[in-house]
Every structure is written in C-alpha cells, then in structure tokens.
Coordinates of N, CA and C and ligand atoms in Angstrom, one line a residue:
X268 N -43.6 -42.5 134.5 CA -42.2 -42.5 135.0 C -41.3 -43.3 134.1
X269 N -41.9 -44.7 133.4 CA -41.3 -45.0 132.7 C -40.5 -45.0 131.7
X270 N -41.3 -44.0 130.7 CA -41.6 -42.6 129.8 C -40.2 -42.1 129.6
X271 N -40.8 -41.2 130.5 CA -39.6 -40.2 130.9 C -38.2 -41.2 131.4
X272 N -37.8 -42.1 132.2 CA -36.3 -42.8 131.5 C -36.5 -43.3 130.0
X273 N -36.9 -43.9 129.8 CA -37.0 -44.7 128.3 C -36.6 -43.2 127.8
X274 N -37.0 -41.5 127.4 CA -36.8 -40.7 126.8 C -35.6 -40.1 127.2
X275 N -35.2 -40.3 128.8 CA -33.8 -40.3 129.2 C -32.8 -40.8 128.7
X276 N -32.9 -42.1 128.6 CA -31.9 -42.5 128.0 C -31.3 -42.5 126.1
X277 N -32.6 -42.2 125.8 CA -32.9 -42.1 124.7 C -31.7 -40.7 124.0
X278 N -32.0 -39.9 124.9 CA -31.2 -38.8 124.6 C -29.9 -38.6 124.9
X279 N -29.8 -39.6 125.6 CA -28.3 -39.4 126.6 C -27.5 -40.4 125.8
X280 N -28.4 -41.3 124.9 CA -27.7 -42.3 124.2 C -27.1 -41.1 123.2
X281 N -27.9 -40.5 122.2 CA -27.8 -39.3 121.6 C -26.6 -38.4 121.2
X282 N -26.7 -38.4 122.5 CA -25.5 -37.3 122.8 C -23.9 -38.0 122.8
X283 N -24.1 -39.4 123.2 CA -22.9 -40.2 123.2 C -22.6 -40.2 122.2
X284 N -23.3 -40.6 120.2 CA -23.1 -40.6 119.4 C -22.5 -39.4 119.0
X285 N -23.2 -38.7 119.2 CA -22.2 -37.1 118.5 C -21.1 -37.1 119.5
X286 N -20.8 -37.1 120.3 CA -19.2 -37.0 120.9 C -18.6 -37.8 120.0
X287 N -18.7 -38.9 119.8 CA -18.3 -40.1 119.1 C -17.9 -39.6 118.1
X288 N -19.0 -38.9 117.4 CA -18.3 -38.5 115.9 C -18.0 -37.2 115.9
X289 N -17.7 -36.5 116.7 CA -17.1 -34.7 116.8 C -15.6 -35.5 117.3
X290 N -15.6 -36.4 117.2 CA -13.9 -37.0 117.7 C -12.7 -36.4 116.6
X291 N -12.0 -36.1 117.0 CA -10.9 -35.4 115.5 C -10.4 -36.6 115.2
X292 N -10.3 -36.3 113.5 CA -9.6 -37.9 112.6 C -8.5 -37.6 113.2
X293 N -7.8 -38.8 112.9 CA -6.9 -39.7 112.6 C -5.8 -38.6 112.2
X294 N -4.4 -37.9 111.7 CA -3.2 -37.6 111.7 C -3.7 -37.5 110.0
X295 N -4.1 -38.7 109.5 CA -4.4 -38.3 107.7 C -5.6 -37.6 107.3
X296 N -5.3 -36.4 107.0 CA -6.8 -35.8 106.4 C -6.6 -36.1 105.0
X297 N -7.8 -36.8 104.9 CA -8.5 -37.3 103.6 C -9.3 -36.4 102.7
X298 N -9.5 -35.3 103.5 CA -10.0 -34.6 102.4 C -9.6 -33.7 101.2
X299 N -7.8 -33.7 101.6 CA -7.3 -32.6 100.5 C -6.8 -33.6 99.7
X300 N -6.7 -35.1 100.1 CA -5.3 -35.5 98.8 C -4.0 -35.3 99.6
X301 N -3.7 -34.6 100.8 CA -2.5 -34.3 101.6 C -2.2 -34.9 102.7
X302 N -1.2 -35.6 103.4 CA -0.9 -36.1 104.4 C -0.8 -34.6 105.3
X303 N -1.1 -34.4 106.4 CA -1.9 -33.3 107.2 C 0.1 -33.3 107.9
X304 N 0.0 -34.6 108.4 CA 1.7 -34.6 108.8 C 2.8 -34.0 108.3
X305 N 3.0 -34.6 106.9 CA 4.1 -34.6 106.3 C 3.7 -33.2 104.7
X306 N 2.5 -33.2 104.5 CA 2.6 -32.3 103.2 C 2.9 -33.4 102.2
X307 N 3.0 -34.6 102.4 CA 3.3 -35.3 100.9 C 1.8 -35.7 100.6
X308 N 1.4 -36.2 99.7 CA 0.6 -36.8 98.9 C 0.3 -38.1 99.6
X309 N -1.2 -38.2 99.9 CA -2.1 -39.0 100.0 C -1.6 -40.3 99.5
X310 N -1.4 -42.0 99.5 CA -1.2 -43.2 98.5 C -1.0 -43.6 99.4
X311 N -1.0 -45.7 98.8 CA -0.8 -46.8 99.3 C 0.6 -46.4 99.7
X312 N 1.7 -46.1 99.1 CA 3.0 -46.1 99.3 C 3.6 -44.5 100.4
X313 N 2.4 -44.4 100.9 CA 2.8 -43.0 101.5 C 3.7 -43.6 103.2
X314 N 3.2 -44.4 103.4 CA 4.1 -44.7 104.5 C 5.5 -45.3 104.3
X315 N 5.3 -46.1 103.1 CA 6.8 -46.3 103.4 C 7.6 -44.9 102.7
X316 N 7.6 -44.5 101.8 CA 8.3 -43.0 101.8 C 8.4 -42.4 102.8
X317 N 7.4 -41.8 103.6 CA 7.4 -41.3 105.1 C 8.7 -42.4 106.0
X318 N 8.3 -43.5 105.8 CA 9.6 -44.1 106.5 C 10.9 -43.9 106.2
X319 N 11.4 -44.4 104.6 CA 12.5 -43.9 103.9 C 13.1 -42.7 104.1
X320 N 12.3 -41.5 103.8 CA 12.6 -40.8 103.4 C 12.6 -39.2 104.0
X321 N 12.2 -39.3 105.6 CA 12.2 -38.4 105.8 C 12.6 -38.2 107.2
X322 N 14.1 -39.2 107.2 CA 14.7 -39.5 108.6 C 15.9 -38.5 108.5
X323 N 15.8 -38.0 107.6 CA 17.2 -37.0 107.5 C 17.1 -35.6 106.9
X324 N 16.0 -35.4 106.2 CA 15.3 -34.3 106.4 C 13.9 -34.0 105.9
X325 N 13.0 -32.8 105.9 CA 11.8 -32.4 106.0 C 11.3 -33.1 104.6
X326 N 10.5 -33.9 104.7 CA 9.3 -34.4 103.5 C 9.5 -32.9 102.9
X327 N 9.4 -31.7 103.2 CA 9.4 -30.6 102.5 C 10.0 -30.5 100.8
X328 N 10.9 -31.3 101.2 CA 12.4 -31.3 100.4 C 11.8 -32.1 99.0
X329 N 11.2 -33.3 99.5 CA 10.6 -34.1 99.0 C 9.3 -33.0 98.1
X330 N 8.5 -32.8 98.6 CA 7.4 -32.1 97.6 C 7.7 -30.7 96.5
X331 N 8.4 -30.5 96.9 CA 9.1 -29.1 96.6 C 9.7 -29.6 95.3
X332 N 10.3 -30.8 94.9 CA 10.7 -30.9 93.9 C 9.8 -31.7 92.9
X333 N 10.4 -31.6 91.3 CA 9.7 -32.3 90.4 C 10.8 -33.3 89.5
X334 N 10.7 -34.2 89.3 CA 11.7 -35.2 88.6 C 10.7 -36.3 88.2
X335 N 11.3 -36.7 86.6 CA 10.7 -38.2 86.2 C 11.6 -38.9 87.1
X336 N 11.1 -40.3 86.8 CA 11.2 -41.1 87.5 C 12.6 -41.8 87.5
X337 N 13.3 -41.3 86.5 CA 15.0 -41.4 85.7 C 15.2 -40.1 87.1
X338 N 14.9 -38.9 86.6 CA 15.3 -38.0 87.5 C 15.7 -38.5 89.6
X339 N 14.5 -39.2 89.9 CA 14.1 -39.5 90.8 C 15.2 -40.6 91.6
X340 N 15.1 -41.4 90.6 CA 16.4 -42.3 90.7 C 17.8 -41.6 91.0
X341 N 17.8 -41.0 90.0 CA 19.4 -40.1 90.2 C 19.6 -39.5 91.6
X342 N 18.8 -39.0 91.8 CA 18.5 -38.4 93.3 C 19.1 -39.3 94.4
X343 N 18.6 -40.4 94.3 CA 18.4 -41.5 95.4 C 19.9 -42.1 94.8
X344 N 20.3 -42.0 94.1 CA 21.7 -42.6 93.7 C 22.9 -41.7 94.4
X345 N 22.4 -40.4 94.2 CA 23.2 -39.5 94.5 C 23.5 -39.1 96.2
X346 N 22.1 -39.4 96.8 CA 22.1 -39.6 98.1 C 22.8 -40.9 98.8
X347 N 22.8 -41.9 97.6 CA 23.4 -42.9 98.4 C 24.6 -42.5 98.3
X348 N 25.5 -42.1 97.1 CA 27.2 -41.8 97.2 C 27.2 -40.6 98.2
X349 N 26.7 -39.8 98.7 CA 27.3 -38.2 98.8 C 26.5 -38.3 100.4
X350 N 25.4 -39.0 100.7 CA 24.2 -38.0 102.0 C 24.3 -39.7 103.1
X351 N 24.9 -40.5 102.4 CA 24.9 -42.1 103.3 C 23.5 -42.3 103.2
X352 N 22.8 -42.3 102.8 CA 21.5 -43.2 102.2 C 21.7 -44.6 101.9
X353 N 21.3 -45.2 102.8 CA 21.1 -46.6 102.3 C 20.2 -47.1 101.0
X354 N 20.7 -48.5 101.3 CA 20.0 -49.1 100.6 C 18.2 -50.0 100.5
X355 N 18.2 -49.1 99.3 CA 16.2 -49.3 99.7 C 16.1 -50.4 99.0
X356 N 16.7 -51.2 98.7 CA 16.1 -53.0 98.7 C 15.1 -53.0 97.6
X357 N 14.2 -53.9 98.6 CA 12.6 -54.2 97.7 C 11.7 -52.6 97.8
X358 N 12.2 -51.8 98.7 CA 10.6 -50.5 98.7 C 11.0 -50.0 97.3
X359 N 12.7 -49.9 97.2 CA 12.8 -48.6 95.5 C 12.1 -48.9 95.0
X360 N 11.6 -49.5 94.3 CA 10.4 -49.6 92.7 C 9.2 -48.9 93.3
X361 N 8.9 -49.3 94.7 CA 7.4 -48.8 95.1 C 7.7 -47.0 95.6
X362 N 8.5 -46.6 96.2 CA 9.5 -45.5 96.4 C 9.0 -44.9 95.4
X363 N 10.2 -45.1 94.5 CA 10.4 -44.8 92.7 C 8.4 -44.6 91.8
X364 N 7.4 -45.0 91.9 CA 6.6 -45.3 91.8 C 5.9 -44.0 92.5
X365 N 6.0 -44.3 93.9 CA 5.1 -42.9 94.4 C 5.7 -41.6 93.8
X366 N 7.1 -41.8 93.9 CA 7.7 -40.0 93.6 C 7.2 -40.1 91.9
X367 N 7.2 -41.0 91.2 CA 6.8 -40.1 89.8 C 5.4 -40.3 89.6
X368 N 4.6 -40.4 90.3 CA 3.0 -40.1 90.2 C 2.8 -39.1 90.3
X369 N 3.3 -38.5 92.1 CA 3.0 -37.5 92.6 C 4.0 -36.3 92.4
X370 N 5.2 -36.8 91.9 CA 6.4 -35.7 91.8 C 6.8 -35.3 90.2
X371 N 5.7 -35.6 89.5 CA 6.3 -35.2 88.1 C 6.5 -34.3 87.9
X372 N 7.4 -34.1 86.8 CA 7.8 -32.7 86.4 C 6.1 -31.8 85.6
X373 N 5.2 -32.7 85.3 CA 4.1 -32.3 84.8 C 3.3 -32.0 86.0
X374 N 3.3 -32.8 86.8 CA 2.4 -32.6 88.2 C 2.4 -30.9 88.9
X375 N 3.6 -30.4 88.7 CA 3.3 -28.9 89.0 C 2.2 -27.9 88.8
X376 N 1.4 -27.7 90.0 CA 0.2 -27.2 90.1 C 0.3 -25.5 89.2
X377 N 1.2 -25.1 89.9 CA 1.4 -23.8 89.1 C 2.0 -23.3 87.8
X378 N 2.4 -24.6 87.3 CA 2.9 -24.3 86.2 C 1.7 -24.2 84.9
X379 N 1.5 -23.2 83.8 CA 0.7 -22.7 82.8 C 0.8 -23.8 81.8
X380 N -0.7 -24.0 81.0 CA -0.2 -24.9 80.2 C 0.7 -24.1 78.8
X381 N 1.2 -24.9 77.9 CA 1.6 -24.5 76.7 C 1.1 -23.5 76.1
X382 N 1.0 -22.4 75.5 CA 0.4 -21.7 74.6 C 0.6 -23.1 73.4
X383 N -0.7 -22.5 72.5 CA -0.6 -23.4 71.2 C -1.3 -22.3 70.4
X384 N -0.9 -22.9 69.0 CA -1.4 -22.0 67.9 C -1.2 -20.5 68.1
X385 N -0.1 -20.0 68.5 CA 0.3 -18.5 68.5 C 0.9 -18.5 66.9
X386 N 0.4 -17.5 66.9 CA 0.5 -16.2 65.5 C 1.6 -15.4 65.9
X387 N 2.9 -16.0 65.7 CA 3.8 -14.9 66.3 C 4.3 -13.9 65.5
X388 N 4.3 -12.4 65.5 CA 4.2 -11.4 64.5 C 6.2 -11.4 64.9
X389 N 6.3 -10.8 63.4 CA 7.8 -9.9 63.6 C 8.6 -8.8 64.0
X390 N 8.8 -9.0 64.7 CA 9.7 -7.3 65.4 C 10.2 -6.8 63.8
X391 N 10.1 -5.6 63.8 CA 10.3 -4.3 62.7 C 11.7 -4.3 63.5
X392 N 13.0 -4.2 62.5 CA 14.1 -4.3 63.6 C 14.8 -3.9 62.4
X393 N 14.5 -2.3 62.7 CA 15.4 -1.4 61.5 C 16.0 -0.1 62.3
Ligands
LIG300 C1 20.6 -40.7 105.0 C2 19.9 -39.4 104.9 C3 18.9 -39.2 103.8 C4 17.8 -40.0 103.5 C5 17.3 -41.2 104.3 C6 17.2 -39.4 102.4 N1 17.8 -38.2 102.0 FE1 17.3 -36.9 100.6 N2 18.9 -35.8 101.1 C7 19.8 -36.0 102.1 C8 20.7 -34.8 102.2 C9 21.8 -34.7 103.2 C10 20.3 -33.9 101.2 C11 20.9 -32.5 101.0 C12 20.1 -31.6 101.8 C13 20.4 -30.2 101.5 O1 21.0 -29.9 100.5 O2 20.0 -29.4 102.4 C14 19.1 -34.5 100.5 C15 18.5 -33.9 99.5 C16 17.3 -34.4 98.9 C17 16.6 -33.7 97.8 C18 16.9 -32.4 97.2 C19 17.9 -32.7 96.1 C20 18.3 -31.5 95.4 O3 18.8 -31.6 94.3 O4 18.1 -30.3 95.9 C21 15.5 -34.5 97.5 C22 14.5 -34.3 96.5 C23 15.6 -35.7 98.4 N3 16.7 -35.6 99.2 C24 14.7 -36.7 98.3 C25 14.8 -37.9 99.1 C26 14.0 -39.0 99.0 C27 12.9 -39.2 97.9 C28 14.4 -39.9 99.9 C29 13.8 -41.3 100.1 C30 14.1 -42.3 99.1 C31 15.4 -39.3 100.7 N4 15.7 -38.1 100.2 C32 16.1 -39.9 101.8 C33 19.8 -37.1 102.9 C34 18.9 -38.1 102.9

C-alpha cells in the first residue's frame, strides 16, 4: 500500500512539472530575434524604444525603415519640430544606438549583395 502512494505521488508530482513547463512564455519570443509584441528587434534597449517610441504610432513604422544613425537622428529631429515629439534626454544615445544596429541601411534582409567583378559587354549601338 505504501508502494503504490509513494508511486502515486511520484507521478502526480510528474505531471505538475510538465504543466509547469507547457506554460506559454512570456510576450518576448526569444527564439526569432523578434519582439512577438511589437515586430522590433530583440536588445537591451528594446524597452525603452518600445516606450519612446511607439505612443504615437505602430513600432511598424519603426522597422519598415532603414537610416544610419545621422539618418536616424534626423528623423527624431524632424518629429520633434513637425509630430510634437519630445525630448528624449539621456535614452537618445541609447535610442540612437538600438535604431542603427537594428535599422541600418545595410541590415535589409532583402536587399542582394553587390555584384562584383562583372565583365560588362557593349551594346552594338548602330
Ligand atoms: C509624439 C508622437 C511621436 C513619437 C513619440 C514618435 N513619433 Fe515617429 N512619427 C510621428 C508622426 C506623426 C509621424 C508621421 C506618421 C505618418 O506619416 O503617418 C512619424 C513618423 C515616423 C517615421 C517615418 C518617417 C518617414 O520618413 O516616413 C519613423 C521612422 C518614426 N516616426 C520613428 C520614430 C522613432 C524611432 C521614435 C522614437 C524615438 C518615434 N518615431 C516617436 C510621431 C511620433
């Protein structure tokens, strides 16, 4: 009799563990590199951007484009004169920082690299 609880509980313990871990993560899936929320990019600095930057409209806006970090700036200058954007204080550098990691104009997944070494022939142009 004893057995059989001791093997009772044994299994019941069991079963507690896997609920435990069939629990769904957390709002950040870690596995793509993507905030599951927002579509931006995975980093330390993803929450404060998420804070900044996407009270006025869709983080979409945000991933969709590519700018150095000159570029990036200009943006945020331009939103402060034209869109009422405040002033980001101490985050801009860290701000500034996430967008040209993740937002370079190189970072574009679909963009082809350079052809190199083409042999480019001449059009007959008679
Ligand atoms: C106070 C409101 C506000 C905040 C906060 C804000 N933006 Fe904007 N932003 C705007 C408006 C308004 C537009 C124009 C939207 C449109 O054209 O539909 C815009 C446009 C943009 C664009 C598109 C620019 C273009 O040339 O098409 C980007 C990129 C952008 N914002 C990035 C950011 C980033 C990065 C932050 C955080 C630093 C931020 N925004 C925070 C108001 C804001």
């Amino acid at each position: 009799m004893k057995r059989i609880l001791i093997f009772f509980l044994l299994g019941f313990s069991l079963v507690l563990v896997k609920c435990k871990n069939s629990q769904p993560q957390s709002q950040i899936e870690v596995t793509s590199g993507i905030d599951a929320e927002s579509g931006l990019a995975i980093d330390p600095n993803l929450m404060l951007v998420k804070g900044q930057c996407t009270a006025c409209h869709s983080a979409k806006l945000i991933a969709q484009n590519r700018f150095t970090r000159e570029g990036w700036k200009d943006k945020i200058i331009w939103m402060q004169k034209t869109q009422n954007l405040w002033d980001l204080g101490e985050s801009e550098p860290a701000i500034l920082d996430y967008l040209a990691k993740h937002y370079a104009p190189e970072a574009r997944a679909s963009r082809r690299a350079n052809l190199e070494n083409v042999e480019w022939y001449k059009l007959n142009e008679d």
